[in-house]
Short mmCIF file of C-alpha atoms in Angstrom, two decimals:
data_model
loop_
_atom_site.label_atom_id
_atom_site.label_comp_id
_atom_site.label_asym_id
_atom_site.label_seq_id
_atom_site.Cartn_x
_atom_site.Cartn_y
_atom_site.Cartn_z
CA MET A 1 -28.75 -33.69 -37.40
CA TYR A 2 -29.49 -30.30 -39.03
CA PHE A 3 -31.60 -29.54 -35.95
CA LYS A 4 -28.88 -29.82 -33.87
CA PHE A 5 -27.00 -27.26 -36.15
CA ILE A 6 -29.59 -24.99 -36.24
CA ILE A 7 -29.75 -24.85 -32.37
CA CYS A 8 -25.86 -24.42 -32.24
CA PHE A 9 -26.38 -21.46 -34.81
CA ILE A 10 -28.99 -20.11 -32.78
CA LEU A 11 -26.85 -20.27 -29.27
CA PHE A 12 -23.74 -18.66 -31.79
CA VAL A 13 -25.59 -15.90 -32.44
CA ALA A 14 -27.46 -15.32 -29.40
CA ILE A 15 -23.95 -15.30 -27.15
CA THR A 16 -22.44 -13.25 -30.03
CA CYS A 17 -25.33 -10.79 -29.71
CA ASN A 18 -24.81 -10.48 -26.04
CA SER A 19 -21.35 -9.75 -26.40
CA LEU A 20 -21.93 -6.86 -28.86
CA ASP A 21 -24.50 -5.51 -26.52
CA ASP A 22 -22.04 -5.65 -23.89
CA TRP A 23 -19.42 -3.97 -26.01
CA GLN A 24 -21.30 -1.05 -26.90
CA LYS A 25 -22.53 -0.82 -23.45
CA PHE A 26 -19.29 -0.67 -22.18
CA LYS A 27 -18.15 2.34 -24.60
CA HIS A 28 -21.40 4.18 -23.45
CA ASP A 29 -21.21 3.70 -19.73
CA TYR A 30 -17.52 4.50 -19.74
CA ASN A 31 -17.44 7.19 -22.73
CA LYS A 32 -14.94 5.21 -24.69
CA GLN A 33 -13.58 7.05 -27.76
CA TYR A 34 -10.69 5.79 -29.80
CA LYS A 35 -8.81 7.81 -32.33
CA THR A 36 -8.81 5.06 -35.31
CA VAL A 37 -11.20 2.75 -36.67
CA GLU A 38 -8.20 0.01 -35.81
CA GLU A 39 -7.65 0.75 -32.58
CA GLU A 40 -11.47 0.61 -31.70
CA ALA A 41 -11.35 -3.16 -33.40
CA GLU A 42 -8.20 -4.13 -31.60
CA ARG A 43 -9.76 -2.91 -27.96
CA LYS A 44 -13.26 -4.62 -29.30
CA GLN A 45 -11.06 -7.51 -29.45
CA ILE A 46 -9.28 -7.40 -26.10
CA PHE A 47 -12.72 -6.40 -24.50
CA LEU A 48 -14.50 -9.65 -25.75
CA ARG A 49 -11.48 -12.00 -24.79
CA ASN A 50 -11.34 -10.43 -21.07
CA MET A 51 -15.33 -11.01 -21.00
CA GLU A 52 -14.77 -14.73 -21.80
CA ASN A 53 -11.81 -14.94 -19.60
CA MET A 54 -14.14 -13.68 -16.32
CA LYS A 55 -16.97 -15.98 -17.31
CA GLU A 56 -14.73 -19.02 -17.38
CA TYR A 57 -13.32 -18.19 -14.39
CA GLN A 58 -16.52 -17.78 -12.75
CA ARG A 59 -17.76 -21.04 -14.38
CA THR A 60 -14.67 -22.92 -12.86
CA HIS A 61 -14.95 -21.18 -9.65
CA PRO A 62 -18.65 -21.23 -8.34
CA ASP A 63 -17.55 -20.88 -4.80
CA ALA A 64 -15.40 -18.02 -5.40
CA THR A 65 -14.87 -15.37 -2.35
CA PHE A 66 -15.48 -12.56 -4.76
CA THR A 67 -17.04 -10.91 -7.17
CA MET A 68 -16.13 -9.67 -10.83
CA LYS A 69 -17.77 -7.21 -13.36
CA ILE A 70 -16.69 -5.32 -16.51
CA ASN A 71 -14.71 -2.06 -15.28
CA HIS A 72 -13.33 0.92 -17.38
CA LEU A 73 -10.26 -1.28 -17.91
CA THR A 74 -11.67 -3.93 -19.61
CA ASP A 75 -10.50 -3.19 -23.03
CA ARG A 76 -6.82 -2.98 -21.37
CA ARG A 77 -4.46 -5.74 -21.71
CA SER A 78 -2.79 -7.25 -18.60
CA LYS A 79 0.80 -5.92 -19.32
CA GLU A 80 -0.97 -2.18 -19.98
CA LEU A 81 -2.03 -2.17 -16.20
CA VAL A 82 0.98 -3.73 -14.38
CA THR A 83 4.59 -3.00 -14.59
CA GLY A 84 7.12 -4.52 -16.58
CA SER A 85 9.98 -3.54 -14.14
CA LYS A 86 12.79 -6.30 -13.58
CA PHE A 87 12.80 -5.00 -9.94
CA PHE A 88 9.37 -6.56 -9.03
CA SER A 89 10.03 -9.70 -10.76
CA ASN A 90 11.21 -13.23 -9.40
CA ILE A 91 10.87 -12.02 -5.96
CA HIS A 92 12.18 -15.44 -4.29
CA SER A 93 11.38 -15.93 -0.69
CA GLU A 94 9.63 -18.72 1.57
CA LYS A 95 6.11 -19.22 1.62
CA ASN A 96 4.40 -17.83 5.16
CA GLN A 97 2.75 -20.46 6.85
CA LYS A 98 -0.79 -19.55 7.63
CA SER A 99 -0.60 -17.75 11.17
CA ILE A 100 -3.26 -15.79 12.18
CA GLN A 101 -2.87 -15.51 15.61
CA ILE A 102 -3.66 -12.03 16.94
CA GLU A 103 -1.94 -10.51 20.12
CA SER A 104 -4.07 -9.14 22.72
CA ASN A 105 -2.95 -5.52 21.96
CA VAL A 106 -3.77 -5.75 18.58
CA PRO A 107 -7.06 -4.64 17.12
CA THR A 108 -9.25 -7.19 15.25
CA SER A 109 -9.59 -4.62 12.41
CA LEU A 110 -8.13 -1.46 11.11
CA ASP A 111 -8.63 1.01 8.61
CA TRP A 112 -6.88 4.04 8.37
CA ARG A 113 -9.19 5.96 6.04
CA ASP A 114 -11.32 6.54 9.35
CA LYS A 115 -8.64 8.29 10.94
CA GLY A 116 -8.22 11.03 8.11
CA VAL A 117 -4.90 9.80 6.86
CA ILE A 118 -5.83 8.43 3.52
CA THR A 119 -5.92 10.82 0.33
CA GLY A 120 -8.27 9.99 -2.87
CA VAL A 121 -8.06 6.94 -5.04
CA TYR A 122 -5.66 7.88 -7.99
CA ASP A 123 -5.74 6.54 -11.53
CA GLN A 124 -2.67 5.93 -13.21
CA GLY A 125 -3.78 5.63 -16.50
CA GLN A 126 -1.69 4.20 -19.07
CA MET A 127 1.54 5.66 -17.75
CA GLY A 128 2.52 2.66 -15.40
CA THR A 129 3.60 4.54 -12.14
CA ALA A 130 2.31 2.33 -9.61
CA SER A 131 5.20 2.36 -7.60
CA ALA A 132 5.56 6.31 -7.42
CA ILE A 133 1.68 6.78 -6.48
CA ALA A 134 2.00 3.87 -3.95
CA ALA A 135 4.97 5.42 -2.42
CA VAL A 136 3.69 8.72 -2.48
CA GLU A 137 0.40 7.73 -0.75
CA VAL A 138 2.60 6.34 2.01
CA ILE A 139 4.71 9.20 2.54
CA GLU A 140 1.11 11.53 2.40
CA SER A 141 -0.04 9.12 5.27
CA TYR A 142 2.85 8.95 7.46
CA HIS A 143 2.83 12.92 7.23
CA ALA A 144 -0.49 13.21 8.24
CA ILE A 145 -0.38 10.90 11.31
CA ARG A 146 2.82 12.48 12.19
CA THR A 147 1.72 16.43 11.70
CA LYS A 148 -2.13 16.05 11.71
CA ASN A 149 -2.22 17.52 8.28
CA LEU A 150 -3.09 15.68 5.12
CA VAL A 151 -1.62 17.11 2.01
CA LYS A 152 -1.45 15.09 -1.22
CA GLY A 153 2.17 14.95 -2.61
CA SER A 154 2.95 15.52 -6.23
CA ILE A 155 3.59 12.22 -8.01
CA SER A 156 4.78 14.18 -10.86
CA GLN A 157 7.83 14.84 -9.23
CA VAL A 158 8.63 11.30 -8.29
CA ILE A 159 7.69 10.22 -11.86
CA ASN A 160 10.46 12.93 -13.17
CA CYS A 161 13.08 11.55 -10.77
CA CYS A 162 12.75 7.85 -10.12
CA PRO A 163 12.16 5.51 -13.04
CA GLU A 164 9.93 2.40 -12.59
CA ASP A 165 13.08 0.34 -11.99
CA THR A 166 14.59 1.60 -9.28
CA ASN A 167 13.92 1.02 -5.67
CA ILE A 168 11.60 3.95 -4.91
CA PHE A 169 12.17 5.22 -1.48
CA ASP A 170 15.80 4.82 -2.15
CA CYS A 171 15.53 7.09 -5.13
CA ILE A 172 13.18 9.62 -3.19
CA LEU A 173 16.07 9.73 -0.47
CA THR A 174 18.66 10.17 -2.93
CA LYS A 175 17.42 12.54 -5.38
CA LEU A 176 15.03 14.44 -3.08
CA GLY A 177 16.62 14.25 0.25
CA GLY A 178 13.29 12.28 1.43
CA SER A 179 11.09 15.48 0.55
CA ILE A 180 8.06 15.56 -1.85
CA CYS A 181 6.31 18.52 -3.05
CA GLY A 182 2.47 19.26 -2.80
CA ALA A 183 0.74 18.44 -5.95
CA THR A 184 -0.71 21.85 -6.28
CA PHE A 185 2.80 23.33 -5.91
CA TYR A 186 4.93 21.31 -8.37
CA ASN A 187 5.26 23.25 -11.72
CA SER A 188 8.42 21.59 -13.58
CA SER A 189 8.52 22.92 -17.15
CA SER A 190 9.74 19.56 -18.14
CA ALA A 191 10.28 16.00 -17.50
CA ALA A 192 13.75 16.07 -15.28
CA CYS A 193 13.91 15.74 -11.73
CA ASP A 194 13.81 18.96 -10.36
CA ARG A 195 14.43 19.00 -6.50
CA ASP A 196 14.03 22.45 -6.12
CA ALA A 197 10.68 22.86 -8.10
CA CYS A 198 8.85 23.74 -4.85
CA GLN A 199 8.68 24.05 -0.89
CA PRO A 200 8.53 20.21 0.34
CA VAL A 201 5.46 19.57 2.11
CA ALA A 202 6.16 15.84 3.38
CA ALA A 203 9.07 14.04 4.21
CA PHE A 204 10.54 10.88 5.79
CA ASN A 205 14.14 9.86 6.43
CA LYS A 206 14.10 6.39 7.28
CA ILE A 207 13.06 3.41 5.32
CA ASN A 208 12.00 0.53 7.34
CA ARG A 209 12.04 -2.86 5.28
CA PHE A 210 10.18 -6.18 5.72
CA GLU A 211 11.58 -8.41 2.83
CA PRO A 212 10.09 -11.23 3.12
CA ALA A 213 7.73 -10.25 5.72
CA ASN A 214 5.87 -12.39 8.15
CA GLU A 215 2.21 -11.48 8.00
CA ASP A 216 2.19 -11.44 11.88
CA THR A 217 4.82 -8.70 11.63
CA MET A 218 2.58 -6.67 9.30
CA LEU A 219 -0.33 -6.86 11.70
CA THR A 220 1.98 -5.17 14.13
CA ILE A 221 3.80 -2.64 12.11
CA ILE A 222 0.54 -1.34 10.43
CA GLN A 223 -0.67 -0.07 13.63
CA GLU A 224 2.20 2.56 13.27
CA SER A 225 1.48 3.53 9.48
CA PRO A 226 0.20 2.38 6.68
CA LEU A 227 2.23 0.02 4.30
CA TYR A 228 4.08 -0.02 0.78
CA ILE A 229 3.38 -3.80 -0.57
CA GLY A 230 4.16 -5.40 -4.24
CA ILE A 231 1.75 -8.18 -5.24
CA ASP A 232 1.29 -10.27 -8.80
CA ALA A 233 -1.95 -8.37 -10.34
CA SER A 234 -2.08 -9.79 -13.80
CA GLN A 235 -4.67 -12.41 -13.12
CA ILE A 236 -8.21 -11.82 -14.41
CA GLY A 237 -9.81 -12.37 -10.88
CA PHE A 238 -7.67 -9.38 -10.02
CA GLU A 239 -7.96 -6.89 -13.27
CA MET A 240 -12.01 -7.31 -12.65
CA TYR A 241 -12.47 -7.57 -8.87
CA THR A 242 -15.37 -5.63 -7.46
CA GLN A 243 -16.17 -6.91 -4.16
CA GLY A 244 -15.57 -9.74 -1.58
CA VAL A 245 -12.02 -11.01 -0.19
CA TYR A 246 -9.85 -11.76 -3.31
CA ARG A 247 -8.51 -15.43 -3.23
CA ASP A 248 -6.99 -16.76 -6.08
CA LYS A 249 -4.60 -19.73 -6.24
CA GLY A 250 -3.47 -19.13 -9.78
CA CYS A 251 -1.60 -15.92 -9.03
CA SER A 252 1.99 -15.95 -8.32
CA GLN A 253 3.76 -15.63 -5.00
CA THR A 254 7.34 -14.79 -6.27
CA THR A 255 6.73 -12.55 -9.19
CA ILE A 256 5.57 -9.34 -8.27
CA ASP A 257 3.97 -6.97 -11.01
CA HIS A 258 2.12 -4.06 -9.10
CA THR A 259 2.22 -1.97 -6.25
CA LEU A 260 -0.29 -0.92 -3.59
CA GLN A 261 -0.68 0.78 -0.40
CA LEU A 262 -2.16 -1.14 2.44
CA ILE A 263 -4.38 0.49 4.36
CA GLY A 264 -5.72 -1.89 7.02
CA TYR A 265 -7.14 -5.49 7.44
CA GLY A 266 -10.10 -7.49 8.91
CA GLU A 267 -12.69 -10.34 8.44
CA SER A 268 -15.36 -10.92 6.45
CA SER A 269 -17.51 -14.30 6.39
CA GLY A 270 -14.73 -15.88 8.51
CA ILE A 271 -12.00 -14.78 5.98
CA PRO A 272 -9.27 -12.51 7.50
CA TYR A 273 -8.12 -10.03 4.81
CA TRP A 274 -5.94 -7.13 3.66
CA LEU A 275 -7.26 -3.72 2.78
CA CYS A 276 -5.36 -2.17 -0.03
CA LYS A 277 -5.96 1.00 -1.93
CA ASN A 278 -5.09 0.37 -5.75
CA SER A 279 -4.38 3.19 -8.26
CA TRP A 280 -6.86 2.12 -11.06
CA GLY A 281 -9.64 4.62 -10.18
CA THR A 282 -12.73 4.88 -8.27
CA ASN A 283 -14.50 2.77 -11.20
CA TRP A 284 -12.27 -0.55 -10.42
CA GLY A 285 -12.82 -2.74 -7.52
CA ASP A 286 -14.77 -1.70 -4.47
CA ARG A 287 -14.76 1.96 -4.88
CA GLY A 288 -10.89 1.63 -6.08
CA TYR A 289 -10.27 -0.79 -2.77
CA ILE A 290 -9.60 -4.28 -2.72
CA ARG A 291 -9.40 -6.81 0.32
CA ILE A 292 -7.19 -9.39 -0.28
CA GLU A 293 -6.82 -12.84 1.50
CA ARG A 294 -4.47 -12.32 4.75
CA GLY A 295 -2.24 -15.15 6.22
CA VAL A 296 -1.43 -17.13 3.43
CA ASN A 297 0.97 -14.51 0.90
CA THR A 298 -1.81 -14.28 -1.38
CA CYS A 299 -0.22 -12.91 -4.46
CA GLY A 300 3.09 -12.22 -3.18
CA ILE A 301 1.99 -9.79 -0.97
CA ALA A 302 4.14 -10.33 2.44
CA ASN A 303 7.61 -10.66 -0.26
CA ILE A 304 8.09 -6.72 -0.72
CA VAL A 305 6.98 -4.66 2.60
CA GLU A 306 8.28 -0.81 3.32
CA GLN A 307 7.46 1.52 5.74
CA VAL A 308 8.70 5.18 6.09
CA GLU A 309 9.11 6.91 9.25
CA TYR A 310 11.09 10.54 10.00
CA ILE A 311 13.63 10.25 12.87
CA ASP A 312 13.83 13.80 14.42
CA VAL A 313 17.45 14.41 15.64
CA THR A 314 16.17 16.78 18.36
CA ASP A 315 14.37 13.68 20.06
CA VAL A 316 17.69 11.45 20.42
CA THR A 317 19.67 12.14 23.28
CA ASP A 318 23.31 11.38 22.82
CA VAL A 319 24.77 10.33 26.47
CA THR A 320 28.22 11.34 25.78
CA ASP A 321 27.16 15.10 25.02
CA VAL A 322 25.27 15.10 28.06
CA THR A 323 27.26 17.24 31.00
CA ASP A 324 26.34 16.97 34.76
CA THR A 325 26.89 20.59 36.13
CA THR A 326 26.39 19.38 39.88
CA ASP A 327 28.80 20.81 42.02
CA VAL A 328 29.66 17.57 43.84
CA THR A 329 33.03 18.75 45.43
CA GLY A 330 30.90 21.63 47.30
CA ASP A 331 28.33 19.16 48.55
CA ALA A 332 30.63 17.05 49.91
CA VAL A 333 32.67 19.91 52.05
CA ARG A 334 28.68 20.87 53.31
CA GLN A 335 28.02 17.88 54.28
CA PHE A 336 31.20 17.25 56.05
CA THR A 337 30.77 20.43 57.70
CA PHE A 338 27.50 19.60 59.00
CA ASN A 339 28.53 16.16 60.32
CA GLY A 340 31.46 17.83 62.01
CA LEU A 341 28.95 20.70 63.82
CA SER A 342 26.84 17.86 64.71
CA LEU A 343 29.63 15.90 66.37
CA ALA A 344 30.78 19.03 68.46
CA LEU A 345 27.54 19.64 69.70
CA PHE A 346 27.05 16.28 70.98
CA CYS A 347 30.09 16.38 72.81
CA PHE A 348 29.53 19.64 74.46
CA VAL A 349 26.35 18.26 75.91
CA LEU A 350 27.66 15.36 77.10
CA HIS A 351 30.42 17.11 78.67
CA LEU A 352 27.76 19.24 80.54
CA PHE A 353 25.80 16.30 81.71
CA SER A 354 28.93 14.97 82.96
CA ASN A 355 29.77 17.85 85.14
CA LEU A 356 26.68 17.41 87.18
#
């Protein structure tokens, strides 16, 4: 009896010491400094709880298709990382059936980073501005595809003008005319929305929405430019993801609490995936990116899908404004005159032959 108690006590002490070692290493690796002793104690408890949840997930999912590890966000609660916006919550849509039939004209893989139209990974910190970041990224990429010039847009300007509980692209069109400032040129002195703070560097005037979307449709439209998508990012697997293809039946397909830029797709070890860019810094995930299983609406990835476009009015031909300046009457007269002369010449020749 006492022997079992001693063994259990030793195991408890060993586990506790390992957890404390993990905590000290975490603080050192990510240079964590807290303002008060109370704050550090609170963050420590969150860290230990997240560590326990990660180990429990790994224990109960030995065949997981992705790996997890400690990152700089392990001392954060889930609600600090995702948005509480009602705009994203409770999106009800039909589940997409698994459909990975790739048409012959669609490449088997795509990564828009290879084409030089994706900016570096942002770190939203504790601002809760994922929708603004993802929207600016989509506009940046579309502008780069259209003009061959990649510029970083001002996230601060969009945050000042468009709160989290609005549709971000509608807001940018309404309040900013579809244009955004460059990150290095926006110098608003206050948090107020300032449309004229600088000369815009990128623009759009059309929003293409696919809500809810079929993932085969997404496969087609991403050939044109990266997409803005919503997802449930509240699970421990997502928060501590590092590599592999994220597949988690525990996440929701109808409650969306985070947004990403979808920049490509492919297949790994027989599992089709979407390639997404997150806004949690390069210490998270695969240098800031995540591969999410494709074809089964994983975590609601197909429920909110948006894309921007710029329609140049000079390229649109209005047939009602086209005037045909051809002189039809003149052509008819000239044709009639030519035919009359030909007939007269024919009759004259016929008359000569008849007198021979």
